[in-house]
Tab-separated table of C-alpha atoms and ligand atoms in Angstrom:
chain	number	residue	atom	x	y	z
F	1	UNK	CA	-18.709	-24.229	-22.483
F	2	UNK	CA	-16.117	-24.037	-19.553
F	3	UNK	CA	-13.494	-24.907	-22.353
F	4	UNK	CA	-14.102	-22.496	-24.837
F	5	UNK	CA	-14.356	-19.860	-22.083
F	6	UNK	CA	-10.799	-20.783	-20.827
F	7	UNK	CA	-9.197	-21.374	-23.999
F	8	UNK	CA	-11.105	-19.259	-26.408
F	9	UNK	CA	-12.001	-15.870	-24.989
F	10	UNK	CA	-8.930	-15.117	-22.720
F	11	UNK	CA	-5.959	-14.951	-25.103
F	12	UNK	CA	-2.671	-16.481	-24.352
F	13	UNK	CA	-1.100	-13.270	-23.591
F	14	UNK	CA	-2.788	-13.225	-20.229
F	15	UNK	CA	-1.065	-15.223	-17.258
F	16	UNK	CA	-2.988	-18.215	-16.336
F	17	UNK	CA	-5.931	-17.580	-14.138
F	18	UNK	CA	-7.484	-19.789	-11.771
F	19	UNK	CA	-11.272	-20.883	-12.792
F	20	UNK	CA	-13.869	-19.691	-10.157
F	21	UNK	CA	-17.233	-20.793	-10.412
F	22	UNK	CA	-20.174	-18.505	-9.635
F	23	UNK	CA	-20.196	-19.228	-6.210
F	24	UNK	CA	-16.691	-18.477	-5.358
F	25	UNK	CA	-16.019	-15.791	-7.846
F	26	UNK	CA	-15.979	-12.357	-6.373
F	27	UNK	CA	-16.493	-9.137	-7.921
F	28	UNK	CA	-13.787	-7.124	-6.007
F	29	UNK	CA	-13.078	-3.258	-6.234
F	30	UNK	CA	-9.645	-1.914	-5.643
F	31	UNK	CA	-9.475	1.772	-5.205
F	32	UNK	CA	-5.783	2.941	-6.018
F	33	UNK	CA	-5.394	-0.274	-7.988
F	34	UNK	CA	-2.773	1.302	-10.392
F	35	UNK	CA	-0.412	2.307	-7.414
F	36	UNK	CA	2.473	0.318	-5.734
F	37	UNK	CA	0.713	-1.660	-3.223
F	38	UNK	CA	-2.725	-1.718	-5.312
F	39	UNK	CA	-1.183	-3.343	-8.493
F	40	UNK	CA	0.243	-6.389	-6.758
F	41	UNK	CA	-3.198	-7.084	-4.982
F	42	UNK	CA	-4.720	-6.718	-8.272
F	43	UNK	CA	-2.281	-9.426	-9.933
F	44	UNK	CA	-2.851	-11.611	-6.718
F	45	UNK	CA	-6.642	-11.369	-6.840
F	46	UNK	CA	-6.715	-11.621	-10.767
F	47	UNK	CA	-4.786	-14.734	-10.642
F	48	UNK	CA	-7.281	-16.483	-8.297
F	49	UNK	CA	-9.634	-15.832	-10.906
F	50	UNK	CA	-11.890	-12.920	-9.209
F	51	UNK	CA	-13.467	-10.237	-11.224
F	52	UNK	CA	-11.209	-6.945	-10.464
F	53	UNK	CA	-12.257	-3.403	-11.177
F	54	UNK	CA	-9.533	-0.804	-10.109
F	55	UNK	CA	-10.544	2.675	-9.832
F	56	UNK	CA	-7.816	5.180	-9.906
F	57	UNK	CA	-7.082	8.746	-10.769
F	58	UNK	CA	-3.270	8.283	-11.731
F	59	UNK	CA	-1.959	10.704	-9.303
F	60	UNK	CA	0.890	8.607	-8.184
F	61	UNK	CA	-0.252	5.349	-9.860
F	62	UNK	CA	0.528	4.070	-13.595
F	63	UNK	CA	-1.517	2.276	-16.076
F	64	UNK	CA	1.704	0.476	-16.686
F	65	UNK	CA	1.414	-1.246	-13.510
F	66	UNK	CA	-1.611	-3.260	-14.490
F	67	UNK	CA	-1.524	-2.921	-18.258
F	68	UNK	CA	-0.730	-6.853	-18.489
F	69	UNK	CA	-4.435	-7.099	-17.659
F	70	UNK	CA	-5.921	-4.715	-19.987
F	71	UNK	CA	-8.524	-6.567	-22.273
F	72	UNK	CA	-9.112	-9.311	-19.763
F	73	UNK	CA	-12.468	-10.191	-19.321
F	74	UNK	CA	-12.061	-10.121	-15.597
F	75	UNK	CA	-10.439	-6.959	-15.260
F	76	UNK	CA	-11.848	-3.496	-15.535
F	77	UNK	CA	-10.189	-0.094	-14.896
F	78	UNK	CA	-11.990	3.286	-14.245
F	79	UNK	CA	-10.287	6.461	-14.519
F	80	UNK	CA	-11.987	8.385	-11.547
F	81	UNK	CA	-11.249	10.436	-8.522
F	82	UNK	CA	-12.906	8.820	-5.359
F	83	UNK	CA	-13.725	12.219	-4.055
F	84	UNK	CA	-16.645	12.120	-6.422
F	85	UNK	CA	-19.227	9.348	-5.791
F	86	UNK	CA	-18.958	6.235	-7.663
F	87	UNK	CA	-21.503	3.676	-8.480
F	88	UNK	CA	-20.459	-0.051	-9.036
F	89	UNK	CA	-21.853	-3.304	-7.963
F	90	UNK	CA	-19.193	-5.535	-5.998
F	91	UNK	CA	-18.847	-7.783	-2.893
F	92	UNK	CA	-15.528	-6.466	-1.583
F	93	UNK	CA	-13.705	-3.234	-1.382
F	94	UNK	CA	-9.880	-2.786	-0.856
F	95	UNK	CA	-9.795	1.049	-0.345
F	96	UNK	CA	-6.232	1.852	-0.958
F	97	UNK	CA	-6.489	5.182	-2.777
F	98	UNK	CA	-4.454	7.866	-1.168
F	99	UNK	CA	-0.828	9.007	-1.862
F	100	UNK	CA	1.533	7.306	0.697
F	101	UNK	CA	4.952	9.159	0.389
F	102	UNK	CA	5.544	12.176	2.305
F	103	UNK	CA	6.412	14.375	-0.786
F	104	UNK	CA	3.482	13.021	-2.665
F	105	UNK	CA	1.186	13.472	0.360
F	106	UNK	CA	2.659	16.973	1.076
F	107	UNK	CA	2.134	18.005	-2.502
F	108	UNK	CA	-1.445	19.046	-2.049
F	109	UNK	CA	-2.324	18.477	1.624
F	110	UNK	CA	-5.872	19.322	1.206
F	111	UNK	CA	-6.431	16.942	-1.572
F	112	UNK	CA	-5.039	14.365	0.695
F	113	UNK	CA	-7.356	15.178	3.367
F	114	UNK	CA	-9.939	14.966	0.892
F	115	UNK	CA	-9.391	11.665	-0.612
F	116	UNK	CA	-9.151	10.055	2.844
F	117	UNK	CA	-12.149	11.682	4.237
F	118	UNK	CA	-14.608	12.423	1.648
F	119	UNK	CA	-13.278	9.376	-0.588
F	120	UNK	CA	-13.469	7.125	2.176
F	121	UNK	CA	-17.222	8.371	2.922
F	122	UNK	CA	-17.846	7.627	-0.716
F	123	UNK	CA	-16.398	4.248	-0.430
F	124	UNK	CA	-18.209	3.411	2.784
F	125	UNK	CA	-21.604	4.733	1.259
F	126	UNK	CA	-20.762	2.353	-1.759
F	127	UNK	CA	-20.206	-0.566	0.710
F	128	UNK	CA	-23.408	0.250	2.476
F	129	UNK	CA	-25.462	0.461	-0.615
F	130	UNK	CA	-24.308	-2.779	-1.969
F	131	UNK	CA	-23.610	-4.596	1.344
F	132	UNK	CA	-19.950	-5.199	0.417
F	133	UNK	CA	-17.040	-5.595	2.858
F	134	UNK	CA	-14.785	-2.667	3.053
F	135	UNK	CA	-10.995	-2.833	4.079
F	136	UNK	CA	-9.478	0.619	4.630
F	137	UNK	CA	-5.873	1.085	4.168
F	138	UNK	CA	-4.771	3.004	7.348
F	139	UNK	CA	-1.010	3.379	8.348
F	140	UNK	CA	1.442	3.127	10.903
F	141	UNK	CA	1.515	7.224	10.754
F	142	UNK	CA	-1.838	7.078	13.054
F	143	UNK	CA	0.670	6.572	15.860
F	144	UNK	CA	2.734	9.652	15.111
F	145	UNK	CA	6.095	9.933	16.749
F	146	UNK	CA	5.190	7.258	19.198
F	147	UNK	CA	6.065	7.241	22.798
F	148	UNK	CA	5.313	3.636	23.219
F	149	UNK	CA	7.728	0.841	21.339
F	150	UNK	CA	6.879	-1.252	19.496
F	151	UNK	CA	3.792	0.246	18.471
F	152	UNK	CA	0.401	-2.125	19.212
F	153	UNK	CA	-2.778	-1.361	18.041
F	154	UNK	CA	-4.170	-0.446	21.531
F	155	UNK	CA	-1.828	2.582	21.650
F	156	UNK	CA	-3.695	6.010	20.707
F	157	UNK	CA	-0.892	7.662	18.888
F	158	UNK	CA	0.967	11.000	19.288
F	159	UNK	CA	0.283	13.055	16.202
F	160	UNK	CA	0.968	16.712	15.696
F	161	UNK	CA	-2.245	17.986	14.402
F	162	UNK	CA	-1.072	20.972	12.812
F	163	UNK	CA	2.583	19.760	11.254
F	164	UNK	CA	3.399	19.109	7.771
F	165	UNK	CA	2.502	15.399	8.293
F	166	UNK	CA	-0.847	16.144	9.707
F	167	UNK	CA	-2.877	15.985	6.353
F	168	UNK	CA	-1.943	12.356	6.130
F	169	UNK	CA	-1.758	11.185	9.625
F	170	UNK	CA	-4.982	12.902	10.788
F	171	UNK	CA	-6.894	12.162	7.384
F	172	UNK	CA	-6.071	8.462	8.121
F	173	UNK	CA	-7.005	8.726	11.732
F	174	UNK	CA	-10.420	10.439	10.517
F	175	UNK	CA	-10.796	7.444	8.020
F	176	UNK	CA	-10.604	4.845	10.565
F	177	UNK	CA	-13.277	6.771	12.755
F	178	UNK	CA	-15.415	6.702	9.584
F	179	UNK	CA	-14.971	2.986	9.285
F	180	UNK	CA	-16.215	2.245	12.890
F	181	UNK	CA	-18.797	5.107	12.827
F	182	UNK	CA	-20.513	3.362	9.623
F	183	UNK	CA	-19.772	-0.192	11.595
F	184	UNK	CA	-21.666	1.167	14.651
F	185	UNK	CA	-24.430	2.925	12.791
F	186	UNK	CA	-25.067	1.256	9.531
F	187	UNK	CA	-23.873	-2.387	10.493
F	188	UNK	CA	-21.183	-2.233	7.820
F	189	UNK	CA	-18.731	-5.161	7.668
F	190	UNK	CA	-15.349	-3.162	8.088
F	191	UNK	CA	-11.378	-4.178	8.299
F	192	UNK	CA	-8.957	-1.777	9.284
F	193	UNK	CA	-5.402	-2.427	8.151
F	194	UNK	CA	-2.483	-0.251	9.812
F	195	UNK	CA	0.173	-0.509	7.271
F	196	UNK	CA	3.945	-0.007	8.148
F	197	UNK	CA	6.759	0.979	5.586
F	198	UNK	CA	6.578	-1.320	2.605
F	199	UNK	CA	8.877	-1.539	-0.319
F	200	UNK	CA	9.313	-3.538	-3.575
F	201	UNK	CA	8.919	-3.474	-7.258
F	202	UNK	CA	6.739	-0.773	-8.926
F	203	UNK	CA	7.453	1.631	-6.239
F	204	UNK	CA	7.324	5.064	-7.523
F	205	UNK	CA	10.608	6.350	-8.645
F	206	UNK	CA	10.215	9.854	-7.557
F	207	UNK	CA	7.936	8.976	-4.474
F	208	UNK	CA	11.019	10.366	-2.211
F	209	UNK	CA	10.722	7.359	0.081
F	210	UNK	CA	13.816	6.213	2.104
F	211	UNK	CA	14.097	2.735	-0.212
F	212	UNK	CA	13.755	4.255	-3.564
F	213	UNK	CA	16.072	7.109	-2.866
F	214	UNK	CA	18.745	4.911	-1.487
F	215	UNK	CA	18.703	2.527	-4.161
F	216	UNK	CA	18.496	5.046	-7.123
F	217	UNK	CA	21.160	7.153	-5.653
F	218	UNK	CA	23.597	4.015	-5.229
F	219	UNK	CA	22.655	2.653	-8.712
F	220	UNK	CA	23.384	6.273	-10.144
F	221	UNK	CA	26.599	6.555	-8.095
F	222	UNK	CA	25.275	9.578	-6.290
F	223	UNK	CA	25.714	10.579	-2.677
F	224	UNK	CA	23.188	8.947	-0.197
F	225	UNK	CA	21.157	11.292	1.533
F	226	UNK	CA	20.423	10.528	5.274
F	227	UNK	CA	18.051	12.890	6.791
F	228	UNK	CA	19.182	14.104	10.382
F	229	UNK	CA	21.629	11.716	12.004
F	230	UNK	CA	20.207	8.876	10.554
F	231	UNK	CA	19.743	7.228	13.834
F	232	UNK	CA	15.806	7.140	13.453
F	233	UNK	CA	14.471	3.582	12.758
F	234	UNK	CA	11.936	1.975	10.753
F	235	UNK	CA	10.783	-1.566	9.991
F	236	UNK	CA	10.624	-2.465	6.298
F	237	UNK	CA	8.100	-5.259	5.006
F	238	UNK	CA	8.161	-6.644	1.403
F	239	UNK	CA	5.250	-6.026	-0.548
F	240	UNK	CA	4.189	-9.655	-1.148
F	241	UNK	CA	3.990	-9.903	2.578
F	242	UNK	CA	1.509	-7.052	2.859
F	243	UNK	CA	-0.504	-8.370	0.379
F	244	UNK	CA	-0.857	-11.720	1.798
F	245	UNK	CA	-1.678	-9.779	5.042
F	246	UNK	CA	-4.370	-7.609	3.442
F	247	UNK	CA	-6.075	-10.549	2.122
F	248	UNK	CA	-5.994	-12.437	5.215
F	249	UNK	CA	-7.540	-9.582	7.059
F	250	UNK	CA	-10.128	-9.160	4.345
F	251	UNK	CA	-11.117	-13.098	4.659
F	252	UNK	CA	-11.000	-13.146	8.542
F	253	UNK	CA	-13.826	-12.305	10.894
F	254	UNK	CA	-11.570	-9.649	12.991
F	255	UNK	CA	-12.969	-6.092	12.691
F	256	UNK	CA	-10.373	-4.419	14.944
F	257	UNK	CA	-7.359	-2.424	13.450
F	258	UNK	CA	-4.621	-4.786	12.816
F	259	UNK	CA	-0.674	-3.736	12.279
F	260	UNK	CA	0.833	-5.187	9.087
F	261	UNK	CA	4.444	-4.886	8.994
F	262	UNK	CA	8.070	-6.581	9.484
F	263	UNK	CA	9.118	-6.186	13.020
F	264	UNK	CA	12.944	-6.318	11.924
F	265	UNK	CA	14.029	-2.604	13.147
F	266	UNK	CA	16.877	-0.700	11.439
F	267	UNK	CA	18.383	2.724	12.035
F	268	UNK	CA	18.291	4.728	8.691
F	269	UNK	CA	22.078	4.556	8.380
F	270	UNK	CA	22.145	0.677	8.835
F	271	UNK	CA	19.690	0.883	6.477
F	272	UNK	CA	21.940	2.858	4.017
F	273	UNK	CA	24.972	0.332	4.583
F	274	UNK	CA	22.832	-2.534	3.793
F	275	UNK	CA	21.641	-1.136	0.354
F	276	UNK	CA	25.255	0.050	-0.478
F	277	UNK	CA	26.690	-3.219	-0.033
F	278	UNK	CA	23.766	-4.987	-1.888
F	279	UNK	CA	24.285	-2.593	-4.722
F	280	UNK	CA	28.105	-2.458	-4.745
F	281	UNK	CA	30.565	-0.114	-5.592
F	282	UNK	CA	31.810	2.964	-3.601
F	283	UNK	CA	29.141	5.587	-2.322
F	284	UNK	CA	29.484	8.452	-0.438
F	285	UNK	CA	26.914	9.033	2.178
F	286	UNK	CA	25.651	12.610	3.405
F	287	UNK	CA	23.939	13.914	6.563
F	288	UNK	CA	21.568	16.570	5.541
F	289	UNK	CA	19.124	18.552	7.321
F	290	UNK	CA	16.561	16.569	9.436
F	291	UNK	CA	12.952	16.753	8.348
F	292	UNK	CA	10.197	18.120	10.629
F	293	UNK	CA	8.216	15.814	12.754
F	294	UNK	CA	9.950	12.838	11.583
F	295	UNK	CA	8.921	9.863	13.725
F	296	UNK	CA	12.163	8.724	15.603
F	297	UNK	CA	11.162	5.159	16.110
F	298	UNK	CA	8.832	2.816	14.471
F	299	UNK	CA	8.356	-1.132	15.005
F	300	UNK	CA	5.221	-3.088	14.561
F	301	UNK	CA	3.562	-5.234	17.463
F	302	UNK	CA	2.158	-7.918	15.171
F	303	UNK	CA	0.924	-10.114	17.836
F	304	UNK	CA	-2.758	-9.459	16.752
F	305	UNK	CA	-2.196	-10.416	13.170
F	306	UNK	CA	-0.333	-13.516	14.258
F	307	UNK	CA	-3.261	-14.585	16.464
F	308	UNK	CA	-6.265	-13.691	14.560
F	309	UNK	CA	-5.098	-13.856	10.658
F	310	UNK	CA	-2.165	-16.467	11.501
F	311	UNK	CA	-0.051	-14.195	9.280
F	312	UNK	CA	3.580	-12.989	9.727
F	313	UNK	CA	5.925	-11.580	7.137
F	314	UNK	CA	8.167	-14.281	5.275
F	315	UNK	CA	10.245	-12.382	3.028
F	316	UNK	CA	13.710	-11.437	4.294
F	317	UNK	CA	15.020	-7.880	3.959
F	318	UNK	CA	18.158	-9.281	1.810
F	319	UNK	CA	15.644	-11.269	-0.561
F	320	UNK	CA	13.168	-8.454	-1.112
F	321	UNK	CA	15.775	-5.767	-1.466
F	322	UNK	CA	17.603	-7.812	-4.171
F	323	UNK	CA	14.090	-7.943	-6.132
F	324	UNK	CA	13.624	-4.235	-5.618
F	325	UNK	CA	17.171	-3.464	-6.621
F	326	UNK	CA	16.629	-5.690	-9.862
F	327	UNK	CA	13.549	-3.595	-10.667
F	328	UNK	CA	15.233	-0.111	-10.122
F	329	UNK	CA	18.133	-1.247	-12.147
F	330	UNK	CA	15.856	-1.455	-15.332
F	331	UNK	CA	13.746	1.543	-14.215
F	332	UNK	CA	16.922	3.907	-13.823
F	333	UNK	CA	18.123	2.583	-17.260
F	334	UNK	CA	14.902	3.468	-18.911
F	335	UNK	CA	14.723	6.914	-17.230
F	336	UNK	CA	18.059	7.654	-18.303
F	337	UNK	CA	17.249	6.827	-21.774
F	338	UNK	CA	18.512	3.385	-22.494
F	339	UNK	CA	16.656	1.080	-24.341
F	340	UNK	CA	15.723	-1.860	-22.157
F	341	UNK	CA	14.162	-5.213	-23.496
C	401	NAD	P1	0.816	4.785	-4.307
C	401	NAD	O1	0.895	6.131	-4.232
C	401	NAD	O2	1.583	3.861	-5.075
C	401	NAD	O3	-0.824	4.266	-4.637
C	401	NAD	C1	-1.803	5.208	-4.327
C	401	NAD	C2	-2.919	5.027	-5.610
C	401	NAD	O4	-4.011	5.612	-5.155
C	401	NAD	C3	-2.078	5.585	-6.649
C	401	NAD	O5	-2.564	4.816	-7.774
C	401	NAD	C4	-3.037	6.960	-6.957
C	401	NAD	O6	-2.866	7.337	-8.370
C	401	NAD	C5	-4.354	6.574	-6.446
C	401	NAD	N1	-5.081	7.899	-5.750
C	401	NAD	C6	-4.698	8.638	-4.945
C	401	NAD	N2	-5.690	9.603	-4.691
C	401	NAD	C7	-6.594	9.260	-5.453
C	401	NAD	C8	-7.966	9.807	-5.516
C	401	NAD	N3	-8.401	10.767	-4.998
C	401	NAD	N4	-8.855	9.113	-6.391
C	401	NAD	C9	-8.694	7.851	-6.834
C	401	NAD	N5	-7.419	7.516	-7.064
C	401	NAD	C10	-6.373	7.934	-6.168
C	401	NAD	O7	0.662	4.262	-2.649
C	401	NAD	P2	0.790	2.797	-2.047
C	401	NAD	O8	2.395	2.712	-1.434
C	401	NAD	O9	0.462	1.600	-2.934
C	401	NAD	O10	-0.125	3.122	-0.983
C	401	NAD	C11	-1.367	2.311	-1.055
C	401	NAD	C12	-2.129	2.695	0.392
C	401	NAD	O11	-1.363	2.146	1.488
C	401	NAD	C13	-2.245	4.105	0.597
C	401	NAD	O12	-3.624	4.428	1.133
C	401	NAD	C14	-1.377	4.286	1.812
C	401	NAD	O13	-1.551	5.406	2.677
C	401	NAD	C15	-1.263	2.941	2.468
C	401	NAD	N6	-0.222	2.956	3.368
C	401	NAD	C16	1.058	2.244	2.257
C	401	NAD	C17	2.255	2.412	2.776
C	401	NAD	C18	3.528	2.049	2.045
C	401	NAD	O14	4.784	1.984	2.554
C	401	NAD	N7	3.795	2.074	0.930
C	401	NAD	C19	2.337	2.407	4.218
C	401	NAD	C20	1.343	2.605	5.028
C	401	NAD	C21	0.140	2.724	4.599
C	402	UDP	N1	-22.125	6.725	-2.393
C	402	UDP	C1	-21.469	6.656	-3.537
C	402	UDP	N2	-21.889	5.365	-4.409
C	402	UDP	C2	-22.735	4.662	-3.765
C	402	UDP	C3	-23.529	4.837	-2.592
C	402	UDP	C4	-23.177	6.170	-2.109
C	402	UDP	O1	-20.386	7.092	-3.861
C	402	UDP	O2	-23.070	3.670	-4.460
C	402	UDP	C5	-21.705	8.133	-1.696
C	402	UDP	C6	-22.812	9.183	-1.642
C	402	UDP	O3	-22.818	9.984	-2.739
C	402	UDP	C7	-22.667	9.953	-0.275
C	402	UDP	C8	-21.649	8.767	0.381
C	402	UDP	O4	-21.341	7.841	-0.526
C	402	UDP	O5	-21.888	11.184	-0.665
C	402	UDP	C9	-22.316	8.708	1.747
C	402	UDP	O6	-23.351	7.653	1.294
C	402	UDP	P1	-24.291	7.402	2.582
C	402	UDP	O7	-25.564	6.685	2.111
C	402	UDP	O8	-23.656	6.968	3.899
C	402	UDP	O9	-24.723	8.986	2.769
C	402	UDP	P2	-25.843	9.811	2.272
C	402	UDP	O10	-26.084	9.594	1.019
C	402	UDP	O11	-26.988	9.496	3.054
C	402	UDP	O12	-25.225	11.262	2.746
C	403	UDP	N1	15.017	9.341	4.691
C	403	UDP	C1	16.367	9.457	4.600
C	403	UDP	N2	16.511	9.983	3.269
C	403	UDP	C2	15.894	9.888	2.230
C	403	UDP	C3	14.494	9.703	2.323
C	403	UDP	C4	13.963	9.462	3.672
C	403	UDP	O1	17.052	9.547	5.353
C	403	UDP	O2	16.453	10.092	0.963
C	403	UDP	C5	14.770	9.049	6.017
C	403	UDP	C6	13.343	9.759	6.427
C	403	UDP	O3	13.707	10.908	7.205
C	403	UDP	C7	12.436	8.848	7.660
C	403	UDP	C8	12.894	7.666	6.873
C	403	UDP	O4	14.026	7.770	6.085
C	403	UDP	O5	13.093	8.965	8.824
C	403	UDP	C9	11.804	6.671	6.159
C	403	UDP	O6	11.284	7.869	5.455
C	403	UDP	P1	10.088	7.471	4.118
C	403	UDP	O7	9.801	8.742	3.593
C	403	UDP	O8	10.523	6.210	3.523
C	403	UDP	O9	9.003	6.960	5.110
C	403	UDP	P2	8.117	7.570	6.415
C	403	UDP	O10	8.940	8.476	6.847
C	403	UDP	O11	6.806	7.823	5.787
C	403	UDP	O12	8.227	6.340	7.296
């Protein structure tokens, strides 16, 4: 029976999937699973042999990110907005649905708020009904423009509640509040990941984030646009490290928020120089107008993740950027109308 299942129904076009028996196989819902981070998580959980359901409204996600699983018996995709209630039966929920890059989340601020508040209530309500564990993808933006450096989970943050970034920052803060309200009141089993800047293949080409912008500009021989003086800092983690961290958090017994990020901090100017040298060629760099409420420093304190999840990032910036540049080289060719095999 097993043999015919493994060799018969699953066609050779799919990557090899581990076999899970009925005791170990989990039914996992990933909201925002067609997006950048979500699709990498889909891959990892599918390869482990779990049943994965993606729910996505394709605002910033793409079917292409998960199309290699279409037709696989363990995989399902639902085209739906999480602001409307969703009824499925699952054991775990990775709740990632939300635009993540500033231009995307500012595109329709009210929608961003609804997704992270009403959408999160729906996913918590779902988790409550079916008794599922739920992990909420929060963000380092809950710390705002931080006065404490590096940022540890005990810092309450410094967010401008009426600024252009507030629709995202405050909605994620309410998202966290909702998780702990359900945990206290409904005994829900919650996990909260505060994710710091993440990059890698499948980032949206036009998402306006610094990594995609700089790489694409360098590949196209365009001027690299540094906002402000470029002395603001960020710390970038590669997507596979984040996926490992999210899974470690889900599988741990730790219920308070946990920072997931790479503590290696660079100024944006340093970062532009690193990308220029990795892509090669001569690129001009231009300092443009600073963006409003841009956090000036950001670096995660990851002691909690190390202690409770035994997790720390493994992929170096050079290694991660090389893979990302490889990905964008093909994407840029495609979008410029070249045939890529
Ligand atoms: P992404 O934009 O690539 O993915 C988000 C996905 O959610 C997309 O597929 C999008 O279509 C979907 N989505 C958005 N609104 C939805 C809605 N109302 N209903 C259903 N689906 C919806 O972004 P990402 O970088 O993969 O981010 C994933 C999560 O991680 C987000 O919650 C984000 O806030 C968080 N996060 C990401 C970063 C980062 O650097 N990438 C940093 C901090 C936090
Ligand atoms: N909900 C959902 N799927 C479910 C269960 C609930 O989308 O399987 C939604 C439900 O529509 C409600 C929200 O989650 O709007 C919160 O549910 P909860 O049970 O906490 O609240 P109530 O329904 O009592 O308002
Ligand atoms: N940034 C930049 N040029 C760009 C895009 C971004 O200088 O083309 C800067 C931006 O002002 C911020 C940092 O890079 O200081 C990171 O921006 P991103 O939008 O990637 O993420 P976030 O601000 O959410 O951390």
